[in-house]
Amino acid sequence: MRSLKSLRAPATTCGLALAACLGWGPTAAHAQSDHLTLYGIVDGWAGVQKTKAGAATGTVGMVESGGAQASRWGIKGTEDLGGGLKLNFVLEQGIAIDTGGISTVSASNGGFNRNSFVRLSGPFGELKLGRLLTAYDALRGPINHLYDSSGFASTGQTWSASTTAGNGLPAVSGSDYLARTNNTIQYGTPEYRDFSAAVSVGMGEGGVTATAAPRTVTGNVIYDDDTTRVGYSFQREFYTTGENRYHLVSGKHRFKAFTVVASLQRQTDHRVTGGQTANEYQVGVDVPFGQATVALGYASSLNRDAQDRKVIDASGISAMVTYDLSKRTRLYTAVRQLEVKRGDGSVSSDVLRWGVGVTHRF
């Protein structure tokens, strides 16, 4: 991260000029960040992906963005208001370094799509307004295996897997939660004896459809003593065609020689006629060896229809080895295999990818 303290004088000058133009008083003109930071992650990888779907098999070379961590850049600032109160803001955009474009994040591919919020914190806890990660994600993303790797963790692909039609069976669609929501208000309690809680509400604001921009209600309760992090969270997404509901129990523990993560998720999708349920889990372990770390992960999802018939059986396994060249630059190599089966056990798709990449933080 790079501090932009040198920008204070010009920013203040511009602020005074803008205030004068708009007729604002001195109070508005004096408001400025105590600290402004430009930060980001640039992550790229090259590799091969082999896909088998039915009788068809294809292999393609890849140069992609965000193998280990999603590439992004952002600006954040803070102001100490006194009396224990502090104001923060974050503006963060996903970037695709392979094309130079803006990456799609939680159904958005424009603007500050990763984060765009203002936060007021103090003895009462914290209040956030804007586009931000839901309270549910506090126990989903940070406790995913392979450090929640964008390109190689198995969880997201496995838990959202769909099947193609085949063997006389129809295609079946799966889905996964929205990590970020628009028009959101989120409240987080102060920590008390290592316990905390949060709730967030996404308003929808009239843009709700059958598949996008739902109204949301999410919450969590978390215990975190810096060695163990465990908790429960829920998320309810309200679409025009029905509700998509999630429950999650998730935990992480650091032992002396390694770290383990595990999650259990239950999804009920009422957008599907009669409802469709998914029982899902993921486990992982990270083992450091000096500047290197070996990470392993596994994820599973079993979907059933309204008649309790198995319709999707998906599983994924992942492995990643990282090596830190410095505090900000990391090399990695990783592999992931994802297999999706239909209700009768026939394979709908089998995808294997492997690659090497580099992550740099600034």
PDB file of N, CA and C in Angstrom, residues 48 122 127 130 134 161-162 172 206 231 252 261 271 310 321 324 326 342 351:
ATOM      1  N   VAL A  48      -2.761 -24.365 -18.485  1.00  0.00           N
ATOM      2  CA  VAL A  48      -3.518 -25.195 -19.422  1.00  0.00           C
ATOM      3  C   VAL A  48      -4.799 -25.668 -18.747  1.00  0.00           C
ATOM      4  N   GLY A 122     -17.072   3.426  16.033  1.00  0.00           N
ATOM      5  CA  GLY A 122     -16.859   4.000  17.351  1.00  0.00           C
ATOM      6  C   GLY A 122     -17.214   3.002  18.428  1.00  0.00           C
ATOM      7  N   LEU A 127     -20.957   1.166  11.253  1.00  0.00           N
ATOM      8  CA  LEU A 127     -22.063   1.259  10.310  1.00  0.00           C
ATOM      9  C   LEU A 127     -21.485   1.532   8.931  1.00  0.00           C
ATOM     10  N   GLY A 130     -23.335   1.437   1.280  1.00  0.00           N
ATOM     11  CA  GLY A 130     -22.823   1.392  -0.081  1.00  0.00           C
ATOM     12  C   GLY A 130     -22.912   0.006  -0.695  1.00  0.00           C
ATOM     13  N   THR A 134     -21.256  -8.821   2.029  1.00  0.00           N
ATOM     14  CA  THR A 134     -22.342  -9.053   2.973  1.00  0.00           C
ATOM     15  C   THR A 134     -21.805  -9.610   4.287  1.00  0.00           C
ATOM     16  N   ALA A 161     -22.133 -25.423  -9.314  1.00  0.00           N
ATOM     17  CA  ALA A 161     -22.095 -26.269 -10.510  1.00  0.00           C
ATOM     18  C   ALA A 161     -23.487 -26.570 -11.063  1.00  0.00           C
ATOM     19  N   SER A 162     -23.547 -26.669 -12.395  1.00  0.00           N
ATOM     20  CA  SER A 162     -24.762 -27.054 -13.113  1.00  0.00           C
ATOM     21  C   SER A 162     -24.456 -28.261 -13.993  1.00  0.00           C
ATOM     22  N   VAL A 172     -29.737 -29.187 -15.304  1.00  0.00           N
ATOM     23  CA  VAL A 172     -30.111 -28.667 -13.989  1.00  0.00           C
ATOM     24  C   VAL A 172     -29.150 -27.543 -13.626  1.00  0.00           C
ATOM     25  N   GLY A 206     -35.775  -1.548  -6.556  1.00  0.00           N
ATOM     26  CA  GLY A 206     -36.564  -1.662  -7.776  1.00  0.00           C
ATOM     27  C   GLY A 206     -35.887  -2.349  -8.933  1.00  0.00           C
ATOM     28  N   GLY A 231     -18.031 -19.553  13.462  1.00  0.00           N
ATOM     29  CA  GLY A 231     -19.302 -18.862  13.592  1.00  0.00           C
ATOM     30  C   GLY A 231     -20.380 -19.407  12.682  1.00  0.00           C
ATOM     31  N   LYS A 252     -12.007 -21.896  11.413  1.00  0.00           N
ATOM     32  CA  LYS A 252     -10.590 -21.883  11.058  1.00  0.00           C
ATOM     33  C   LYS A 252      -9.780 -21.936  12.344  1.00  0.00           C
ATOM     34  N   VAL A 261      -9.104 -25.253   7.767  1.00  0.00           N
ATOM     35  CA  VAL A 261     -10.365 -24.539   7.555  1.00  0.00           C
ATOM     36  C   VAL A 261     -11.438 -25.555   7.188  1.00  0.00           C
ATOM     37  N   ARG A 271     -36.516 -20.481  -6.257  1.00  0.00           N
ATOM     38  CA  ARG A 271     -36.766 -20.018  -7.626  1.00  0.00           C
ATOM     39  C   ARG A 271     -37.037 -21.200  -8.544  1.00  0.00           C
ATOM     40  N   LYS A 310     -31.607 -36.939  -6.293  1.00  0.00           N
ATOM     41  CA  LYS A 310     -30.307 -36.315  -6.555  1.00  0.00           C
ATOM     42  C   LYS A 310     -30.265 -35.819  -7.987  1.00  0.00           C
ATOM     43  N   VAL A 321       1.052 -24.345  -4.262  1.00  0.00           N
ATOM     44  CA  VAL A 321       2.329 -24.126  -3.587  1.00  0.00           C
ATOM     45  C   VAL A 321       2.744 -22.688  -3.857  1.00  0.00           C
ATOM     46  N   ASP A 324       7.306 -16.962  -1.294  1.00  0.00           N
ATOM     47  CA  ASP A 324       7.392 -15.515  -1.131  1.00  0.00           C
ATOM     48  C   ASP A 324       8.779 -15.010  -1.510  1.00  0.00           C
ATOM     49  N   SER A 326       9.336 -11.729  -1.582  1.00  0.00           N
ATOM     50  CA  SER A 326       9.457 -10.566  -0.705  1.00  0.00           C
ATOM     51  C   SER A 326       8.149 -10.429   0.057  1.00  0.00           C
ATOM     52  N   ARG A 342     -24.427 -36.023 -13.093  1.00  0.00           N
ATOM     53  CA  ARG A 342     -25.887 -35.940 -13.087  1.00  0.00           C
ATOM     54  C   ARG A 342     -26.447 -36.853 -11.994  1.00  0.00           C
ATOM     55  N   VAL A 351     -13.266 -30.975 -15.500  1.00  0.00           N
ATOM     56  CA  VAL A 351     -12.371 -29.887 -15.894  1.00  0.00           C
ATOM     57  C   VAL A 351     -11.118 -29.907 -15.029  1.00  0.00           C
TER      58      VAL A 351
END
